[in-house]
XYZ file of C-alpha atoms in Angstrom:
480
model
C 0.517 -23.877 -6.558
C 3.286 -25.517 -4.746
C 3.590 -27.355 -1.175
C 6.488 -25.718 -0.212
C 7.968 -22.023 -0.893
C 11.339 -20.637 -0.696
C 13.572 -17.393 -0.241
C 15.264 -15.964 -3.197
C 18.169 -15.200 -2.131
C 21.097 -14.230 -4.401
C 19.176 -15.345 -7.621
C 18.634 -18.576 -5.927
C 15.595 -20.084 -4.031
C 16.793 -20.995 -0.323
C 15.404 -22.559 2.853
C 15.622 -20.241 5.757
C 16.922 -20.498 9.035
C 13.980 -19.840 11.106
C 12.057 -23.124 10.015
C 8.772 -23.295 8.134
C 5.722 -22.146 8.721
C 1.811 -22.965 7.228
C 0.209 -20.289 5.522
C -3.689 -20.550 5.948
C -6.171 -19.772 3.259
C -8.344 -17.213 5.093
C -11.150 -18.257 3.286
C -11.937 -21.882 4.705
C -9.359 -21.743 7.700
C -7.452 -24.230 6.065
C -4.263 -24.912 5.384
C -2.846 -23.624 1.548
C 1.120 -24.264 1.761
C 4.167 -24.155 3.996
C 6.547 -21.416 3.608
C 10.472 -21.479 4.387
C 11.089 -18.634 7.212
C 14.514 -16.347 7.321
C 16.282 -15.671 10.008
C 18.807 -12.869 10.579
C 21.600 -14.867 8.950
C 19.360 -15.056 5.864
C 18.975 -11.095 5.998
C 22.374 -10.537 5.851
C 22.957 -12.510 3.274
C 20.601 -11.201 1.091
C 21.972 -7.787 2.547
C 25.282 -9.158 1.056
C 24.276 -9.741 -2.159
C 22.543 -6.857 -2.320
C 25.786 -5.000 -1.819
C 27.957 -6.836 -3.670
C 25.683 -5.998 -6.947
C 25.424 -1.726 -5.711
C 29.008 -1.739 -5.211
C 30.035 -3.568 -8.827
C 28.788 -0.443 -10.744
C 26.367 -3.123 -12.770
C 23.400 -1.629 -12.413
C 24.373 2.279 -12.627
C 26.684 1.141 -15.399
C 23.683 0.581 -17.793
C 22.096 3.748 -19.719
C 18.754 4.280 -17.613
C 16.895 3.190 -20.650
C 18.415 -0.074 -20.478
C 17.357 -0.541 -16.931
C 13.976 1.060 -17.590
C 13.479 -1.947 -19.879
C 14.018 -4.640 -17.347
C 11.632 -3.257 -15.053
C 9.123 -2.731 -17.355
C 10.141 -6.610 -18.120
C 9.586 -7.747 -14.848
C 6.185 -6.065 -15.331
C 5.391 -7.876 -18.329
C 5.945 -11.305 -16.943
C 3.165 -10.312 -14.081
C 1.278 -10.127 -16.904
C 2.411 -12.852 -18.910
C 1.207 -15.083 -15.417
C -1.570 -13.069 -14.369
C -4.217 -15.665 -13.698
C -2.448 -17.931 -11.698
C -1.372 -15.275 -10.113
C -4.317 -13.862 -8.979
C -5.744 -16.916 -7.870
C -2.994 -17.371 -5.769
C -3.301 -14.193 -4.045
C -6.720 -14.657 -3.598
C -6.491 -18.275 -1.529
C -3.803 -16.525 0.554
C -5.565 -13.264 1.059
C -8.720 -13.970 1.076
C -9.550 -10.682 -1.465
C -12.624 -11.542 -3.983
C -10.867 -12.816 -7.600
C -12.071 -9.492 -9.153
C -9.847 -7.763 -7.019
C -6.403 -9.960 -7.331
C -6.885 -9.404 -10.989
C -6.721 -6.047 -10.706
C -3.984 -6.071 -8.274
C -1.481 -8.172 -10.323
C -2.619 -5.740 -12.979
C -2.159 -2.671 -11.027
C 1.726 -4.256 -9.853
C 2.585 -4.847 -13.366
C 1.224 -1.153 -14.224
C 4.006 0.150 -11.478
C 6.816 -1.591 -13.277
C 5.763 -0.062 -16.603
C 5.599 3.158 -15.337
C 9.052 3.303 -13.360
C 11.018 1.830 -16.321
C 9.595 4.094 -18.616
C 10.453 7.152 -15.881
C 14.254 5.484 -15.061
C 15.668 8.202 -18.241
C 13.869 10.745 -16.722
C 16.064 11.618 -14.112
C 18.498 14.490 -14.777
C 20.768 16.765 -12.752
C 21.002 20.245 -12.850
C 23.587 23.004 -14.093
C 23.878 25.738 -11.581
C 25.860 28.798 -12.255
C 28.684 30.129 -10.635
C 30.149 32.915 -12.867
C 33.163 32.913 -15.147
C 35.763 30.012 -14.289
C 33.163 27.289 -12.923
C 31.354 24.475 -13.342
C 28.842 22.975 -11.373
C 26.465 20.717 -11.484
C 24.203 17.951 -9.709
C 24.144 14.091 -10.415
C 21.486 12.177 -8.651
C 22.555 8.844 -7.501
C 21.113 5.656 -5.723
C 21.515 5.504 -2.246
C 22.705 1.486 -2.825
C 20.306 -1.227 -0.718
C 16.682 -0.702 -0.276
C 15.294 -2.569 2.246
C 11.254 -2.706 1.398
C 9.040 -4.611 4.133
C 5.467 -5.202 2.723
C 2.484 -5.389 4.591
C -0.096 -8.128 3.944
C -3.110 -6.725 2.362
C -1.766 -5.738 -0.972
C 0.948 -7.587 -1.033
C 2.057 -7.822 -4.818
C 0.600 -3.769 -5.610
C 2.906 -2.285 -2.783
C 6.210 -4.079 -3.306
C 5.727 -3.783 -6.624
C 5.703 0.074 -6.749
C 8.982 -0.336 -4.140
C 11.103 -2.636 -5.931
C 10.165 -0.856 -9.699
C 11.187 2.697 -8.383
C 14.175 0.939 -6.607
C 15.119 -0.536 -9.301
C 14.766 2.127 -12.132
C 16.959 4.409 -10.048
C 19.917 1.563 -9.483
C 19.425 0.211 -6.494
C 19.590 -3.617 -5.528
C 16.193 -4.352 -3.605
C 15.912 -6.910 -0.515
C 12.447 -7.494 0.176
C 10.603 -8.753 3.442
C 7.293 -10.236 3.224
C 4.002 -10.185 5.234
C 4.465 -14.108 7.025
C 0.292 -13.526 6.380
C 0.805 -13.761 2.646
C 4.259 -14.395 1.305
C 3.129 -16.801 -1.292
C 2.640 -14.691 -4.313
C 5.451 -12.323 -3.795
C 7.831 -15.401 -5.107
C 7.127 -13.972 -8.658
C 8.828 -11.281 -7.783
C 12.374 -13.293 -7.750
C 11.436 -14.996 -11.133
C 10.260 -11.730 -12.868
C 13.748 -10.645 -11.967
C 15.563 -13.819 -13.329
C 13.523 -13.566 -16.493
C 14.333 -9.631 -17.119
C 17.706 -10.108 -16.555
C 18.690 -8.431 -13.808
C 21.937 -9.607 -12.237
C 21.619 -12.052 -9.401
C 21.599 -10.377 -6.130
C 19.496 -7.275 -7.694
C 16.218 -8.765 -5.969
C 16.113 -10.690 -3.357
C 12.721 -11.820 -1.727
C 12.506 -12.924 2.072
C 9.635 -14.046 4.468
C 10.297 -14.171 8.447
C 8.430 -13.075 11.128
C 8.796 -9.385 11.916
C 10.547 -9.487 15.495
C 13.427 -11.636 13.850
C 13.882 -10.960 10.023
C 12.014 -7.674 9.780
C 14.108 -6.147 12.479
C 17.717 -7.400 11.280
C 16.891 -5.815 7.811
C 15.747 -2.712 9.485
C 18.826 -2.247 11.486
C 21.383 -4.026 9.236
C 24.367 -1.379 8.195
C 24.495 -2.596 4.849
C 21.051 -1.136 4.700
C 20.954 2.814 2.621
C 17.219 3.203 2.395
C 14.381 1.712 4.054
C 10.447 1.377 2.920
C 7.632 0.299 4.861
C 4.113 0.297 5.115
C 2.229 -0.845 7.862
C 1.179 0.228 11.938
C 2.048 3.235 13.387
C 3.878 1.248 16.664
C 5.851 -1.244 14.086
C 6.597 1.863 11.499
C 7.780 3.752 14.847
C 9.879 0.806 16.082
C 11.513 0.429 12.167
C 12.419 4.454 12.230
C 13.813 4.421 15.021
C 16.019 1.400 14.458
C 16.850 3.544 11.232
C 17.862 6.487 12.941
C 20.720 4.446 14.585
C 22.217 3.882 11.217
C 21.681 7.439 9.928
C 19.309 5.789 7.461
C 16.654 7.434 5.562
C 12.877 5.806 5.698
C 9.555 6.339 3.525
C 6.914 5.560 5.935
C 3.522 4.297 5.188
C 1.075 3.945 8.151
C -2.345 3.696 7.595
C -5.293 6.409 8.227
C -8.585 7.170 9.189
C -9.549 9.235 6.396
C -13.005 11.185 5.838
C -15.397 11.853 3.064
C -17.204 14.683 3.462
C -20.703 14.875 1.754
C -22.693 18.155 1.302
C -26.181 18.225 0.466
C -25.683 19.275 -3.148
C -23.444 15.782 -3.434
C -24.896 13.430 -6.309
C -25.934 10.491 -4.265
C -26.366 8.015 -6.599
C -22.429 8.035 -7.841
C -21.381 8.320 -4.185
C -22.589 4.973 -3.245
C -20.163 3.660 -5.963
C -17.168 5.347 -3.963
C -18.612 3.402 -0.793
C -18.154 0.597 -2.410
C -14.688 0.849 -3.413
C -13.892 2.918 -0.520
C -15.182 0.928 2.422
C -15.868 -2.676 1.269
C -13.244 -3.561 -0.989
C -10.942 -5.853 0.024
C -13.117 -6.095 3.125
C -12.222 -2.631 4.038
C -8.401 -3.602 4.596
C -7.285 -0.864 2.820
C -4.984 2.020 4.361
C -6.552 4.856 2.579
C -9.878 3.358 3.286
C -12.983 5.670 3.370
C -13.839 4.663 7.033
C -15.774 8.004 8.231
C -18.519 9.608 6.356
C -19.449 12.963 7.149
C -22.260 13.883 5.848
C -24.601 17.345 5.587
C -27.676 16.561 8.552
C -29.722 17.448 5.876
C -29.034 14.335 3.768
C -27.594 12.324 6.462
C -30.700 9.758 7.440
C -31.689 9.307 3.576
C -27.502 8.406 3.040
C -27.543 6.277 5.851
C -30.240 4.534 4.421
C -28.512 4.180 0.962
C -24.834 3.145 2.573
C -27.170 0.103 4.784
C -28.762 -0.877 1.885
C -25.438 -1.575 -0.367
C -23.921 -2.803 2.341
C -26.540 -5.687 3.145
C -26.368 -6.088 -1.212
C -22.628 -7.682 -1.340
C -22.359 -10.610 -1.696
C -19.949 -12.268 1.084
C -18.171 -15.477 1.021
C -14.638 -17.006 -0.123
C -12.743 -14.870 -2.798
C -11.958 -17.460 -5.081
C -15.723 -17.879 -5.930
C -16.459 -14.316 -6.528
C -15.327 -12.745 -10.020
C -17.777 -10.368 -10.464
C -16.161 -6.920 -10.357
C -17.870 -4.608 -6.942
C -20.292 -7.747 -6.279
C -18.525 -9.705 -3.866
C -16.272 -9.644 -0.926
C -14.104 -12.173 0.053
C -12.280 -12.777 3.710
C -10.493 -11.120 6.152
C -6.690 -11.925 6.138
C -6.740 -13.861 9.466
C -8.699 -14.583 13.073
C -7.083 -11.571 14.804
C -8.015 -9.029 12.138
C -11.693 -10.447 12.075
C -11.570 -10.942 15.664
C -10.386 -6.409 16.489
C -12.507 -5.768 13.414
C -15.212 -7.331 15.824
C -14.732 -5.860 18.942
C -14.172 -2.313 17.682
C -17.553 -2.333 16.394
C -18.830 -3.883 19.371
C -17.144 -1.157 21.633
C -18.707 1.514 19.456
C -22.286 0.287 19.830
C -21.835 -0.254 23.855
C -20.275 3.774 23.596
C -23.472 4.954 21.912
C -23.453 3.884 17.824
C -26.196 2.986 16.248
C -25.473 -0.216 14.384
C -27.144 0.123 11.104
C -26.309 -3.351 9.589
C -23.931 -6.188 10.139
C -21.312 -6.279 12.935
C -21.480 -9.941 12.968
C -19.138 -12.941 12.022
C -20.304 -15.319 9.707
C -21.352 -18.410 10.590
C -19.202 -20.272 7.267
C -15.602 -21.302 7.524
C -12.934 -18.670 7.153
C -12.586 -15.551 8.221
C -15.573 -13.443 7.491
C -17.618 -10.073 8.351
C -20.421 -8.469 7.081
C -20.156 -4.909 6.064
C -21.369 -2.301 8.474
C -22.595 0.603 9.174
C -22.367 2.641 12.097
C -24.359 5.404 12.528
C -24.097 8.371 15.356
C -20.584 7.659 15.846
C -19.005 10.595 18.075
C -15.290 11.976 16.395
C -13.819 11.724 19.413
C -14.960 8.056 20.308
C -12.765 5.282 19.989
C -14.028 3.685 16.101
C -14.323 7.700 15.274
C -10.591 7.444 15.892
C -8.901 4.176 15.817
C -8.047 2.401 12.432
C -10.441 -0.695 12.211
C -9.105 -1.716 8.228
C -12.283 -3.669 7.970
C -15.171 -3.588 6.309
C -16.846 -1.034 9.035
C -17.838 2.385 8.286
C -18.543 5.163 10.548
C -20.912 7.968 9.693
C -21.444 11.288 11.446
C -23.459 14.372 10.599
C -21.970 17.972 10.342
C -24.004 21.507 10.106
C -21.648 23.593 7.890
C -18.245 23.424 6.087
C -16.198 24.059 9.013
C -17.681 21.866 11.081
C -16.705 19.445 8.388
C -13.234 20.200 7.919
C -12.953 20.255 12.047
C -14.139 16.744 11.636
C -12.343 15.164 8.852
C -9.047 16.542 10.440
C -9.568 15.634 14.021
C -7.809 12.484 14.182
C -3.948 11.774 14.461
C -3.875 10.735 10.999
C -3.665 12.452 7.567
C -3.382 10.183 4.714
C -6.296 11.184 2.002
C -9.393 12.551 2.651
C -12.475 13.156 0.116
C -15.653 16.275 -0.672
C -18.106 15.143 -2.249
C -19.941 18.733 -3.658
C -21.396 20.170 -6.968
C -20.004 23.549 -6.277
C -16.369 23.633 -7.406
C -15.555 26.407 -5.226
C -16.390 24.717 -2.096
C -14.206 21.695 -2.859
C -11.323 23.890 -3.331
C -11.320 25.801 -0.299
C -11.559 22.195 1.149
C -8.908 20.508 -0.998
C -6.766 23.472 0.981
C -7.565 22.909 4.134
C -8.317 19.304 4.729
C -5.044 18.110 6.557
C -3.829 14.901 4.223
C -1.844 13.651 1.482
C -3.850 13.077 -1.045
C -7.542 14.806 -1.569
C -10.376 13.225 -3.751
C -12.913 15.324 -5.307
C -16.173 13.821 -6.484
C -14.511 9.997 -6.713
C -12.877 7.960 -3.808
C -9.718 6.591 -4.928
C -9.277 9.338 -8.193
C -5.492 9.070 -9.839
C -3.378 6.181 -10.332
C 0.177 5.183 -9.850
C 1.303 8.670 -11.669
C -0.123 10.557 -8.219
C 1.760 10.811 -5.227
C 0.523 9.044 -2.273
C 1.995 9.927 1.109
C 0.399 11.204 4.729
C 0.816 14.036 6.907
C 1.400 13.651 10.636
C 0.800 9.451 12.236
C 0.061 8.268 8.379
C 3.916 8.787 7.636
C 6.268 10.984 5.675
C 7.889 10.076 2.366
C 5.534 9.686 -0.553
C 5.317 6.741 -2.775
C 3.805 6.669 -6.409
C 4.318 9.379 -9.291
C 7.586 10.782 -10.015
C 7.861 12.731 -6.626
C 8.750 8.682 -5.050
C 11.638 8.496 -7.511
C 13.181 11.472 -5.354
C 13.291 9.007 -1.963
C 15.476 5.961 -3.763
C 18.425 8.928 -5.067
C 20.794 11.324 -3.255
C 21.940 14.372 -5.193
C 25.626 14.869 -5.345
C 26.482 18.132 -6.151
C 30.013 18.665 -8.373
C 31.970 22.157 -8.518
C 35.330 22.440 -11.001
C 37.580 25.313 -10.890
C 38.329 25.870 -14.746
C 42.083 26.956 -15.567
């Protein structure tokens, strides 16, 4: 680990304009490292660069399987410095070590699949009748501008910058100020595939000042971002002034739905990875359970009891895969995370188990479990992304589905049933993205991801992202 960390601008590391800044390690409070912040001056050069490389031809000059295999070698070098890595990402995050593992693993996974799907892509012929030719040719739309939220920081701008990249576009990246650290592997990846300088660039600044001169720069094509509804609302609309297309990422409060023929046993295992992973920081997070009445006290009962089983403390001390949890990313997150729950148990909740800080250095909550939460309360609405879960009882399947789609959001949603038929007329009408049958967080990075109404439009992951980094010319010749 260093003391100080750069931009990478250009295929160079640079200071930025905007100062320094200290990133803390959210699990002691401490201070880790400093980290140099851009400014809008930095943007546009980066912005520049970025340009200058779309505009030379270099990267659509290649055949796509030649640019396929310098993603897939950026991907490999992730790999090839996967422990440090992940231990970095965990001081800076706070995550348990378990879980950076397996997100440097699942970033480098993103980059294999993308360059393996860059010679994929293929136009179309379309007939016109005797004496024409037509057809499409799908081409990049030039600089993607990706900001990256902060609580998987490597996983989602990997999956940005791989599909950018496989369909020839140059890539200009803004970190989370939280947890920029990591993401300088990004630059060097680059360097060591042998992409052209200018093809990546990497940037930290605080959102107000960096993140909104990349948002509105006109050298920008594309945009990408994942984060808050009020920020992703803000970044659209500074789009829209530029004509500029956006994939938009904002979060959920998404619903499992339990019957009373569910198996039990295997659901607490999709609690666990649903709720408490990554301290529940997660935007596709299983935050509301709604479960059958008839099951619903002995579930409660099971969902208190793992909870009150993990093992809390500072990430970098717990390896043991779905034992321990680590921090929360910072004071303010622990701090709402807090007073969410606390509003919910004034309101009427029952609070099963934890809703309490810590008493340890660092940033930490225990997992909870709110019980008799009303849908149309505030925590049966409002995204907490912590490690708080909200369970409420339903009488029959369309009291269910009236449940798990009452809120503003619609990014995944789960059923949790023996009877295949019943899922299906659920998987139909549950209002989001992506549904889970039987297993919380089912797929990988070959299934699309996206939400319906406040969780975004646009879909990352799977081939159908590969469609929001291209623009489809369409070519017509009058044969003689």
């Amino acid at each position: 680990m260093q003391d100080l960390y750069l931009n990478w601008i250009d295929g160079a590391w640079a200071e930025g304009g905007a100062g320094r800044m200290t990133v803390e390690n959210p699990g002691t409070g401490q201070a880790l490292a400093e980290q140099a912040l851009a400014d809008a001056a930095d943007v546009d050069r980066a912005v520049t660069a970025a340009r200058r490389v779309h505009e030379s031809g270099v990267l659509t000059a290649l055949r796509p399987v030649e640019r396929g295999r310098m993603v897939r070698a950026m991907g490999a070098w992730l790999l090839d410095h996967h422990e440090d890595l992940a231990r970095l990402l965990t001081l800076e995050q706070g995550k348990a070590l378990w879980e950076a593992r397996n997100e440097i693993r699942n970033a480098a996974r993103y980059f294999e699949y993308y360059g393996n799907q860059a010679e994929t892509l293929e136009g179309r012929q379309i007939p016109l009748g005797a004496g024409y030719m037509d057809f499409t040719v799908l081409e990049p739309y030039g600089v993607s501008a990706q900001i990256i939220p902060w609580n998987f920081p490597m996983e989602i701008a990997a999956r940005s910058i791989a599909a950018g990249i496989a369909t020839g576009n140059a890539c200009v990246v803004k970190t989370s100020e939280m947890t920029p650290l990591t993401s300088h592997a990004f630059g060097l990846a680059a360097k060591a595939a042998g992409l052209p300088p200018g093809a990546v660039n990497v940037l930290t600044g605080w959102g107000h000042e960096a993140g909104a001169a990349l948002a509105s720069h006109p050298g920008v094509n594309q945009i990408v971002f994942t984060g808050s509804v009020g920020t992703g609302s803000a970044i659209a609309q500074a789009a829209a002034r530029n004509i500029v297309p956006c994939v938009l990422e904002l979060g959920g409060k998404s619903a499992a739905i339990v019957h009373a023929d569910a198996d039990l046993d295997a659901f607490l295992g999709d609690v666990r990875r649903g709720i408490f992973m990554n301290a529940g920081q997660i935007c596709s997070a299983m935050s509301r359970i709604v479960v059958h009445r008839a099951v619903h006290d002995d579930l409660v009962e099971r969902i208190a009891g793992l909870a009150r089983s993990i093992d809390v403390g500072p990430g970098i001390d717990r390896d043991a895969p779905l034992k321990g949890m680590g921090a929360m990313a910072s004071g303010p997150q622990l701090d709402r995370a807090l007073a969410l729950t606390a509003r919910a148990e004034a309101e009427g909740a029952r609070l099963v188990t934890g809703g309490r800080r810590l008493n340890i250095p660092g940033h930490f909550m225990d997992p909870t479990v709110l019980a008799g939460v009303d849908p149309a309360s505030e925590i049966g609405q409002t995204e907490v992304f912590g490690p708080v879960v909200s369970v409420m009882a339903f009488e029959d399947e369309a009291e269910a589905i009236a449940i798990a789609n009452g809120t503003d959001y619609g990014l995944v949603a789960g059923v949790f049933t023996r009877d295949l038929d019943r899922a299906t007329r659920a998987a139909g009408r549950l209002r989001a993205g992506q549904v889970f049958v039987n297993e919380w967080f089912a797929g990988g990075v070959e299934t699309p991801f996206g939400g319906y109404g406040k969780s975004g439009y646009g879909r990352e992951k799977g081939r159908e992202a590969l469609w929001n980094y291209v623009q489809t010319k369409n070519v017509a010749i009058r044969l003689r």
